Short mmCIF file of C-alpha atoms and ligand atoms in Angstrom, two decimals:
data_model
loop_
_atom_site.label_atom_id
_atom_site.label_comp_id
_atom_site.label_asym_id
_atom_site.label_seq_id
_atom_site.Cartn_x
_atom_site.Cartn_y
_atom_site.Cartn_z
CA MET A 1 106.07 102.68 124.18
CA ALA A 2 108.83 104.94 125.95
CA SER A 3 109.18 108.85 125.43
CA ARG A 4 111.98 109.53 122.58
CA PRO A 5 115.60 111.35 122.44
CA GLU A 6 114.52 114.94 120.96
CA PRO A 7 117.54 115.18 119.07
CA GLU A 8 117.89 119.20 120.88
CA SER A 9 118.34 117.91 123.91
CA GLY A 10 121.61 118.06 124.56
CA ARG A 11 123.43 115.40 122.65
CA ALA A 12 121.32 112.62 120.61
CA LYS A 13 122.47 109.26 121.41
CA GLN A 14 122.07 108.21 117.89
CA ARG A 15 124.26 111.00 115.05
CA ALA A 16 123.78 110.42 111.70
CA PHE A 17 125.31 111.18 108.33
CA ALA A 18 123.03 110.78 105.71
CA ILE A 19 123.61 109.84 102.16
CA GLY A 20 121.80 110.04 98.68
CA ALA A 21 122.50 108.74 95.19
CA LEU A 22 120.61 111.07 93.38
CA PRO A 23 120.27 111.82 90.06
CA GLU A 24 120.60 115.35 90.49
CA GLY A 25 120.36 117.68 93.38
CA ASP A 26 121.69 117.78 96.42
CA ASP A 27 118.38 118.10 98.94
CA LEU A 28 118.21 115.02 101.67
CA SER A 29 115.60 117.44 103.85
CA GLU A 30 112.95 114.58 104.30
CA LEU A 31 115.61 112.08 105.15
CA ARG A 32 116.84 114.59 107.79
CA GLU A 33 112.90 115.16 108.98
CA LEU A 34 112.86 111.44 108.67
CA LEU A 35 115.76 110.90 111.09
CA HIS A 36 114.58 113.63 113.18
CA THR A 37 110.79 112.66 114.05
CA ALA A 38 112.46 109.24 114.52
CA GLY A 39 114.74 111.14 117.24
CA VAL A 40 118.01 110.99 115.53
CA ALA A 41 120.34 113.96 114.64
CA THR A 42 121.90 114.61 111.62
CA VAL A 43 125.76 115.36 111.81
CA GLY A 44 126.27 115.75 108.35
CA GLN A 45 125.46 114.89 104.20
CA LEU A 46 126.60 113.56 100.89
CA VAL A 47 124.98 112.66 97.63
CA GLN A 48 126.56 111.63 94.91
CA HIS A 49 124.96 112.63 91.66
CA ARG A 50 123.89 108.81 89.63
CA GLU A 51 121.37 107.51 87.52
CA LYS A 52 120.86 104.28 90.09
CA PRO A 53 122.81 103.12 92.86
CA HIS A 54 125.74 101.01 92.99
CA PRO A 55 124.44 98.04 92.91
CA ASN A 56 127.24 96.66 95.93
CA LEU A 57 127.67 99.73 97.76
CA TYR A 58 125.03 101.77 97.07
CA LEU A 59 127.80 104.50 96.23
CA GLY A 60 130.92 104.20 94.11
CA PRO A 61 134.21 102.88 95.67
CA GLY A 62 135.62 105.89 95.83
CA LYS A 63 132.39 108.02 97.35
CA VAL A 64 132.17 105.81 99.87
CA ASP A 65 135.61 106.35 100.85
CA GLU A 66 134.78 109.59 101.15
CA LEU A 67 132.05 109.22 103.35
CA LYS A 68 134.24 107.36 105.48
CA THR A 69 136.75 109.93 105.71
CA LEU A 70 133.56 112.55 106.59
CA ALA A 71 131.63 110.35 108.74
CA LYS A 72 134.46 109.84 111.41
CA ALA A 73 135.60 113.62 111.13
CA ALA A 74 131.37 113.82 112.12
CA ASP A 75 131.93 112.22 114.56
CA ALA A 76 128.45 110.15 113.24
CA ASN A 77 127.78 106.52 115.03
CA VAL A 78 125.23 105.36 111.95
CA VAL A 79 124.95 106.43 108.62
CA ALA A 80 121.87 106.70 107.48
CA VAL A 81 120.62 106.12 103.17
CA ASP A 82 118.29 107.62 101.68
CA ASP A 83 116.57 104.49 99.33
CA GLU A 84 116.19 101.12 100.42
CA LEU A 85 118.64 99.40 100.50
CA SER A 86 119.74 95.15 99.28
CA PRO A 87 120.61 93.26 101.49
CA ARG A 88 123.64 92.91 99.93
CA GLN A 89 123.91 96.64 100.00
CA GLU A 90 123.88 97.60 103.28
CA ARG A 91 126.31 94.41 104.10
CA ASN A 92 128.95 95.13 102.08
CA LEU A 93 128.57 99.56 102.98
CA GLU A 94 129.00 98.44 106.44
CA ARG A 95 131.97 96.05 105.85
CA GLU A 96 133.81 99.28 104.04
CA LEU A 97 132.43 101.56 106.34
CA ASP A 98 133.12 99.99 109.64
CA MET A 99 129.56 101.03 110.94
CA PRO A 100 126.03 100.28 111.12
CA VAL A 101 123.91 101.29 108.24
CA ILE A 102 120.87 102.24 108.42
CA ASP A 103 117.88 102.75 105.41
CA ARG A 104 114.60 104.78 104.73
CA THR A 105 112.64 101.76 105.37
CA ALA A 106 114.02 101.28 108.60
CA VAL A 107 114.02 104.71 109.62
CA ILE A 108 110.26 105.22 108.47
CA LEU A 109 109.10 101.31 109.91
CA ASP A 110 110.93 102.75 113.17
CA ILE A 111 109.06 105.98 113.51
CA PHE A 112 105.74 103.79 112.41
CA ALA A 113 106.57 101.32 115.34
CA GLY A 114 106.78 104.20 118.29
CA HIS A 115 103.68 105.86 116.63
CA ALA A 116 101.12 102.87 116.49
CA HIS A 117 98.77 102.98 119.58
CA THR A 118 96.31 100.85 118.51
CA ALA A 119 96.12 96.81 118.79
CA GLU A 120 95.35 97.08 114.87
CA GLY A 121 97.98 99.35 113.75
CA LYS A 122 100.29 98.11 116.38
CA LEU A 123 99.78 94.42 114.78
CA GLN A 124 100.63 95.99 110.92
CA VAL A 125 103.65 97.09 111.61
CA GLU A 126 104.81 94.57 113.49
CA LEU A 127 104.31 92.41 110.70
CA ALA A 128 105.99 94.87 108.02
CA GLN A 129 109.49 95.13 110.59
CA LEU A 130 109.70 91.03 110.70
CA GLU A 131 108.92 90.68 107.12
CA TYR A 132 112.56 93.76 106.48
CA ASN A 133 114.44 92.05 109.13
CA MET A 134 114.11 88.84 107.64
CA ALA A 135 115.04 89.84 104.42
CA ARG A 136 118.24 90.53 106.22
CA MET A 137 119.19 88.01 108.40
CA ARG A 138 118.58 90.23 111.47
CA GLY A 139 117.52 89.02 114.85
CA LEU A 140 114.29 89.37 116.07
CA TRP A 141 115.01 91.68 119.01
CA THR A 142 115.30 94.53 116.62
CA HIS A 143 110.65 94.96 117.12
CA LEU A 144 110.81 92.47 120.88
CA GLU A 145 112.82 95.58 121.76
CA ARG A 146 110.04 97.85 120.94
CA LEU A 147 107.28 96.05 122.44
CA GLY A 148 109.00 96.12 125.37
CA ALA A 149 111.12 92.99 125.59
CA GLY A 150 113.72 94.35 124.83
CA ARG A 151 117.48 92.81 125.31
CA GLY A 152 119.41 96.51 126.26
CA VAL A 153 119.66 99.23 124.62
CA GLY A 154 119.37 99.16 121.16
CA GLY A 155 118.22 102.34 118.26
CA ILE A 156 117.72 101.75 115.00
CA GLY A 157 120.96 100.21 113.34
CA THR A 158 121.93 98.33 116.00
CA ARG A 159 122.70 94.74 115.38
CA GLY A 160 120.74 92.46 117.61
CA PRO A 161 122.61 88.83 118.20
CA GLY A 162 124.90 86.56 116.71
CA GLU A 163 124.99 84.55 113.40
CA SER A 164 123.96 81.02 115.71
CA GLN A 165 121.03 82.57 116.79
CA ILE A 166 120.04 83.87 113.44
CA GLU A 167 118.11 80.54 112.69
CA THR A 168 116.01 80.07 115.72
CA ASP A 169 114.84 83.66 115.23
CA ARG A 170 114.04 83.29 111.11
CA ARG A 171 112.02 80.44 112.09
CA LEU A 172 109.80 82.19 115.46
CA ALA A 173 110.18 84.76 113.11
CA ARG A 174 108.36 82.82 110.22
CA ASP A 175 106.02 81.45 112.71
CA ARG A 176 105.26 84.65 114.21
CA ILE A 177 104.50 86.66 110.74
CA THR A 178 101.81 83.75 110.23
CA ALA A 179 99.94 84.53 113.75
CA LEU A 180 100.36 88.00 112.55
CA ARG A 181 98.68 87.34 108.97
CA ARG A 182 95.65 85.56 110.75
CA ARG A 183 95.78 88.14 113.18
CA LEU A 184 95.53 90.70 110.57
CA ASP A 185 93.14 89.12 108.89
CA HIS A 186 90.46 89.05 111.97
CA VAL A 187 91.01 92.71 111.78
CA LYS A 188 90.09 93.08 108.59
CA ALA A 189 87.31 90.97 108.87
CA ASN A 190 86.20 93.43 111.66
CA ARG A 191 87.13 96.47 109.61
CA ALA A 192 84.37 94.88 106.91
CA VAL A 193 81.57 94.78 109.20
CA GLN A 194 81.14 97.86 111.09
CA ARG A 195 82.37 99.27 107.19
CA ALA A 196 78.82 97.01 106.09
CA GLU A 197 77.64 98.95 109.11
CA ARG A 198 78.06 102.44 108.20
CA GLU A 199 76.79 101.46 104.43
CA ARG A 200 74.40 99.71 105.86
CA ALA A 201 73.26 103.80 107.42
CA HIS A 202 74.02 104.49 103.33
CA LEU A 203 75.91 107.27 104.10
CA PRO A 204 78.26 108.67 101.20
CA ASN A 205 82.31 107.83 102.72
CA VAL A 206 84.77 110.93 101.79
CA ALA A 207 88.28 109.76 102.95
CA LEU A 208 91.17 112.52 103.49
CA ALA A 209 94.07 111.13 101.56
CA GLY A 210 97.54 112.79 100.75
CA TYR A 211 101.37 113.25 102.06
CA THR A 212 102.24 113.41 105.64
CA ASN A 213 102.23 116.36 107.33
CA ALA A 214 99.90 117.60 104.32
CA GLY A 215 97.43 118.84 107.57
CA LYS A 216 94.79 115.63 107.43
CA SER A 217 94.20 115.54 110.85
CA THR A 218 93.94 119.44 111.04
CA LEU A 219 91.26 119.57 108.65
CA LEU A 220 89.21 116.63 109.81
CA ASN A 221 89.31 118.73 112.93
CA ALA A 222 88.29 121.47 111.11
CA LEU A 223 85.70 120.43 109.20
CA THR A 224 84.01 117.96 111.77
CA GLY A 225 84.39 119.07 115.22
CA ALA A 226 86.58 115.57 115.39
CA THR A 227 90.14 116.20 117.87
CA VAL A 228 92.55 114.15 116.06
CA GLY A 229 96.01 114.58 117.05
CA VAL A 230 97.73 117.13 115.13
CA ARG A 231 101.23 117.22 114.74
CA ASP A 232 104.47 118.82 112.82
CA ARG A 233 106.01 115.31 112.59
CA LEU A 234 105.93 112.51 109.79
CA PHE A 235 102.70 109.96 109.96
CA HIS A 236 101.87 110.95 112.98
CA THR A 237 98.24 109.35 112.12
CA LEU A 238 98.70 105.90 111.48
CA ASP A 239 95.05 104.85 112.47
CA PRO A 240 92.29 106.36 110.44
CA THR A 241 89.12 107.86 112.12
CA THR A 242 85.98 108.56 110.75
CA ARG A 243 83.21 111.29 112.14
CA THR A 244 79.81 112.62 110.48
CA LEU A 245 79.97 116.08 108.54
CA ARG A 246 76.77 118.17 107.84
CA LEU A 247 76.55 119.68 104.79
CA GLN A 248 73.37 121.58 103.58
CA GLY A 249 71.10 118.58 105.16
CA ARG A 250 72.43 115.93 103.90
CA THR A 251 74.71 113.88 106.03
CA TYR A 252 78.81 112.79 105.66
CA LEU A 253 80.85 110.33 106.83
CA MET A 254 84.98 111.94 106.16
CA THR A 255 87.82 109.75 107.17
CA ASP A 256 91.36 110.63 108.39
CA THR A 257 93.96 108.38 107.66
CA VAL A 258 97.61 107.27 107.74
CA GLY A 259 99.76 109.81 105.05
CA PHE A 260 101.91 108.44 102.67
CA ILE A 261 105.35 109.57 101.47
CA ARG A 262 107.99 108.99 98.25
CA LYS A 263 109.66 105.47 98.70
CA LEU A 264 106.95 104.58 100.96
CA PRO A 265 107.86 100.69 102.06
CA HIS A 266 106.68 98.04 100.41
CA GLN A 267 106.18 95.84 103.88
CA LEU A 268 104.04 98.75 104.86
CA VAL A 269 101.71 99.51 101.83
CA ASP A 270 101.17 95.50 102.25
CA ALA A 271 100.63 95.08 106.43
CA PHE A 272 98.58 98.73 106.40
CA ALA A 273 95.90 96.86 103.63
CA ALA A 274 93.49 96.90 106.69
CA THR A 275 93.69 100.47 106.88
CA LEU A 276 94.42 101.74 103.51
CA GLU A 277 91.25 100.40 102.69
CA GLU A 278 89.39 102.71 104.23
CA THR A 279 90.68 104.98 101.33
CA ARG A 280 89.88 102.60 98.54
CA LEU A 281 86.05 102.27 99.27
CA ALA A 282 85.86 105.75 99.91
CA ASP A 283 82.71 106.97 97.24
CA LEU A 284 85.21 110.68 96.93
CA VAL A 285 89.07 111.42 98.01
CA LEU A 286 90.38 114.64 99.32
CA HIS A 287 94.17 114.44 98.57
CA VAL A 288 94.88 117.06 100.59
CA VAL A 289 98.29 118.80 99.81
CA ASP A 290 100.75 121.24 101.30
CA ALA A 291 100.68 124.15 99.31
CA SER A 292 103.25 125.89 100.57
CA GLU A 293 105.69 123.43 99.38
CA PRO A 294 107.74 124.68 96.21
CA GLU A 295 106.12 123.78 93.03
CA ASP A 296 108.45 120.91 92.21
CA GLU A 297 107.97 119.79 95.70
CA LEU A 298 104.48 119.93 95.52
CA VAL A 299 104.13 118.14 92.49
CA ALA A 300 106.43 115.40 93.48
CA MET A 301 104.65 114.38 96.81
CA THR A 302 101.23 114.50 94.63
CA ARG A 303 102.88 111.57 92.17
CA ALA A 304 103.82 110.41 95.11
CA VAL A 305 100.67 109.99 96.47
CA ASP A 306 98.79 109.62 93.51
CA ASP A 307 101.16 106.33 92.77
CA VAL A 308 100.26 104.77 95.94
CA LEU A 309 96.61 105.17 95.19
CA GLU A 310 96.81 103.22 91.98
CA GLU A 311 99.02 100.82 93.85
CA ILE A 312 96.15 99.76 96.24
CA HIS A 313 93.53 100.31 93.72
CA ALA A 314 92.29 103.70 95.04
CA GLY A 315 93.08 105.22 91.46
CA SER A 316 89.87 105.47 90.14
CA SER A 317 87.86 107.18 92.95
CA PRO A 318 86.67 110.31 92.04
CA ARG A 319 89.03 112.85 93.27
CA VAL A 320 89.57 116.38 94.73
CA LEU A 321 92.83 118.14 95.41
CA VAL A 322 92.83 120.50 97.93
CA LEU A 323 95.69 122.92 98.54
CA ASN A 324 96.33 123.30 102.57
CA LYS A 325 97.84 126.18 103.98
CA ALA A 326 97.23 128.71 102.32
CA ASP A 327 98.16 131.19 105.22
CA LYS A 328 101.20 130.65 104.93
CA LEU A 329 101.44 131.80 100.78
CA ASP A 330 101.69 135.10 99.22
CA GLU A 331 99.33 136.65 96.36
CA GLU A 332 101.88 135.82 93.59
CA ARG A 333 101.70 131.99 94.57
CA ARG A 334 98.63 131.81 94.91
CA ASP A 335 97.78 133.30 91.64
CA GLU A 336 100.28 130.97 90.25
CA LEU A 337 98.40 128.07 92.49
CA ALA A 338 95.02 128.80 91.53
CA PHE A 339 96.67 128.82 86.99
CA ARG A 340 98.56 125.53 87.47
CA HIS A 341 95.65 123.71 89.58
CA PRO A 342 92.44 126.10 88.09
CA ASP A 343 90.16 122.79 89.76
CA ALA A 344 91.71 122.41 93.43
CA VAL A 345 90.51 123.78 95.97
CA LEU A 346 92.36 126.44 98.35
CA VAL A 347 91.72 126.19 101.99
CA SER A 348 93.48 126.52 104.97
CA ALA A 349 92.96 124.19 108.34
CA ILE A 350 94.28 126.47 110.52
CA THR A 351 92.78 129.50 109.73
CA GLY A 352 89.32 128.52 108.15
CA GLU A 353 89.95 130.50 105.02
CA GLY A 354 88.52 127.83 101.83
CA LEU A 355 86.55 125.62 104.22
CA ASP A 356 83.10 126.76 102.64
CA ASP A 357 84.14 126.29 99.63
CA LEU A 358 85.32 122.61 100.10
CA GLN A 359 82.60 121.92 101.91
CA GLU A 360 80.29 122.94 99.17
CA ARG A 361 82.38 121.13 96.60
CA VAL A 362 82.06 118.30 98.70
CA ALA A 363 78.33 118.49 98.43
CA ALA A 364 78.69 119.54 94.26
CA GLU A 365 80.41 116.31 94.43
CA PHE A 366 77.43 114.23 94.76
CA GLU A 367 75.20 116.41 93.71
CA ARG A 368 76.40 116.22 90.10
CA THR A 369 75.52 112.54 90.32
CA LEU A 370 71.87 113.33 91.73
CA ARG A 371 68.66 111.23 90.52
CA ASP A 372 64.90 110.65 91.42
CA VAL A 373 64.49 107.08 93.10
CA GLU A 374 61.06 106.19 94.39
CA LEU A 375 61.85 103.34 97.34
CA LEU A 376 59.10 101.51 99.21
CA VAL A 377 60.37 101.39 102.77
CA PRO A 378 58.56 98.56 104.74
CA TYR A 379 57.15 100.02 108.48
CA SER A 380 59.23 97.16 109.90
CA GLU A 381 62.66 99.38 108.97
CA GLY A 382 62.29 102.27 110.63
CA GLY A 383 66.23 102.33 110.35
CA THR A 384 66.32 102.70 107.01
CA LEU A 385 63.56 105.71 106.46
CA SER A 386 65.56 107.48 109.52
CA ASP A 387 69.50 106.76 107.33
CA LEU A 388 67.15 108.56 104.07
CA HIS A 389 66.47 111.28 106.14
CA ASP A 390 70.07 112.19 107.07
CA VAL A 391 70.97 111.03 103.38
CA ALA A 392 68.43 112.76 101.16
CA GLY A 393 67.89 116.24 103.48
CA GLU A 394 64.17 116.96 102.06
CA LEU A 395 62.40 113.77 101.24
CA GLU A 396 58.22 112.98 100.48
CA ARG A 397 56.90 110.80 101.78
CA THR A 398 53.20 108.71 101.33
CA ASP A 399 51.68 106.09 103.74
CA THR A 400 50.93 102.92 102.07
CA PRO A 401 49.29 99.61 102.79
CA ASP A 402 52.89 97.68 102.12
CA GLY A 403 55.20 100.58 103.40
CA VAL A 404 56.40 104.49 103.59
CA LEU A 405 56.37 105.65 99.95
CA VAL A 406 59.93 107.51 99.66
CA THR A 407 60.65 110.53 97.26
CA ALA A 408 63.69 111.56 96.45
CA ARG A 409 67.04 112.72 95.32
CA LEU A 410 70.49 110.97 96.09
CA PRO A 411 73.78 110.67 94.47
CA ALA A 412 73.88 107.97 93.00
CA VAL A 413 76.35 105.59 94.49
CA ILE A 414 73.71 106.38 97.34
CA ALA A 415 71.10 105.51 95.40
CA ASP A 416 72.34 102.28 94.49
CA ARG A 417 72.79 101.44 98.54
CA PHE A 418 69.21 101.43 98.36
CA GLY A 419 68.44 100.21 95.33
CA ARG A 420 66.99 96.53 96.90
CA TYR A 421 63.22 99.29 97.79
CA SER A 422 63.38 100.99 94.50
CA VAL A 423 60.06 100.78 92.87
CA ASN A 424 60.78 103.15 89.74
CA GLY A 425 63.52 100.96 88.99
CA ARG A 426 66.55 103.82 89.63
N1 LIG B 1 100.22 127.20 108.90
C1 LIG B 1 99.26 125.89 108.66
N2 LIG B 1 99.62 124.89 109.28
C2 LIG B 1 98.87 124.13 109.41
C3 LIG B 1 98.04 124.19 108.50
N3 LIG B 1 97.24 122.66 108.08
C4 LIG B 1 98.16 121.73 109.19
N4 LIG B 1 98.94 122.58 109.70
C5 LIG B 1 100.08 121.82 110.51
O1 LIG B 1 100.90 120.70 109.37
C6 LIG B 1 101.35 120.13 111.01
C7 LIG B 1 100.49 118.45 109.96
O2 LIG B 1 99.18 118.68 110.68
P1 LIG B 1 98.10 117.24 110.80
O3 LIG B 1 96.73 117.66 110.62
O4 LIG B 1 99.19 116.49 111.71
O5 LIG B 1 98.94 116.47 109.01
P2 LIG B 1 98.45 115.47 109.05
O6 LIG B 1 98.23 115.29 107.33
O7 LIG B 1 97.61 114.42 109.11
O8 LIG B 1 100.24 114.18 109.05
P3 LIG B 1 100.66 113.06 109.13
O9 LIG B 1 99.73 112.49 110.69
O10 LIG B 1 101.39 112.81 110.43
O11 LIG B 1 100.51 112.49 107.73
C8 LIG B 1 100.83 120.29 111.95
O12 LIG B 1 101.71 120.53 112.36
C9 LIG B 1 99.58 121.60 112.25
O13 LIG B 1 99.56 122.59 113.17
C10 LIG B 1 97.19 125.07 107.83
O14 LIG B 1 96.23 124.75 107.29
N5 LIG B 1 98.13 125.95 107.79
MG1 LIG B 2 97.38 113.09 111.06
#
């Protein structure tokens, strides 16, 4: 993947004018951050207060006139919109402004495309992009360029081939979508096999979930000694990483995965189903938030994550709120957080503050459900015995003619996984 232009280094190729239709306030900082991550400079912004975007133009017609003047004056060459536009809104707005228009979804898709490294990640992003482009009768080249088969220099929002090409492209796109779906099904099956192996190891699965840039990867590294990439940019991690974690004599698995954002494009939720499944099937979800954000931001980000968790049906997994970046907080804010989120754990993945508490909390979440089990493990299953040692910490074993009789205390979810060896019915 070619490195992307940094907006700071000289004059950026793409100079965006950011716009938003918001019920109140004028905060487009997240869109600007997204654009920055995509290598696009923001040269101005305009907000219109409205309950809902205008159905034809996104902003009201008068506001669009104002925008036209402002964007020209700021020497912008693209207009970036803080929502996903309908194809009609996008077409109309481009015609009115005589300038390319990109929406929030296109920017996020572009970032994902730039950050996908594994074969699985690339397939998932390509599928999401194709589905997005299909709805817009856009040429295939937008994603082909990403794959290194580009037709010249583009950038987000630049247009592809003429109308005559589009029908052919649509047909090709449909074929490609079918092929991608098939390959992703295959990936998903592989992932299920891997997961089954991990489950056969009977270890508890802990997933790190949360808003993008909250510090999930940093936390995984701090807790498990992993070396997952960390950067101050959005959607740095797209591919899940799993590491083991030893706590009070028991072994756990911890998985870091893709971050969430407000208005997460549904094409991505769809395409990333295999990846998101890691979170859905976790025994415990650590919901990581950036506690250095102001309270209303923190609440909005937390809600956005909860919504996605609901959407992928991970809403019912036990969850612990982890307030990260404690090192950036003053005493007053610490007190406020303790008051507002009494069940949360305050940590700093950077300084290590609170990590002991977090580990204790993870262990406690499983220990709450500890059950005494008696298992009879046949001598032929030595692997199962060693798994039991990992997961139970302490256990008693007696050799019998039929196998090893083991008494141990196991978290409920784990006891269930050993169910077939049970001799005490638990
Ligand atoms: N001050 C401070 N910065 C932190 C802390 N944890 C993470 N960061 C910084 O926050 C930024 C994002 O960290 P990541 O670990 O990449 O965040 P992430 O949640 O994995 O982000 P995505 O993979 O993009 O979703 C990086 O610049 C980190 O150095 C912390 O405890 N304190
Ligand atoms: Mg990450």
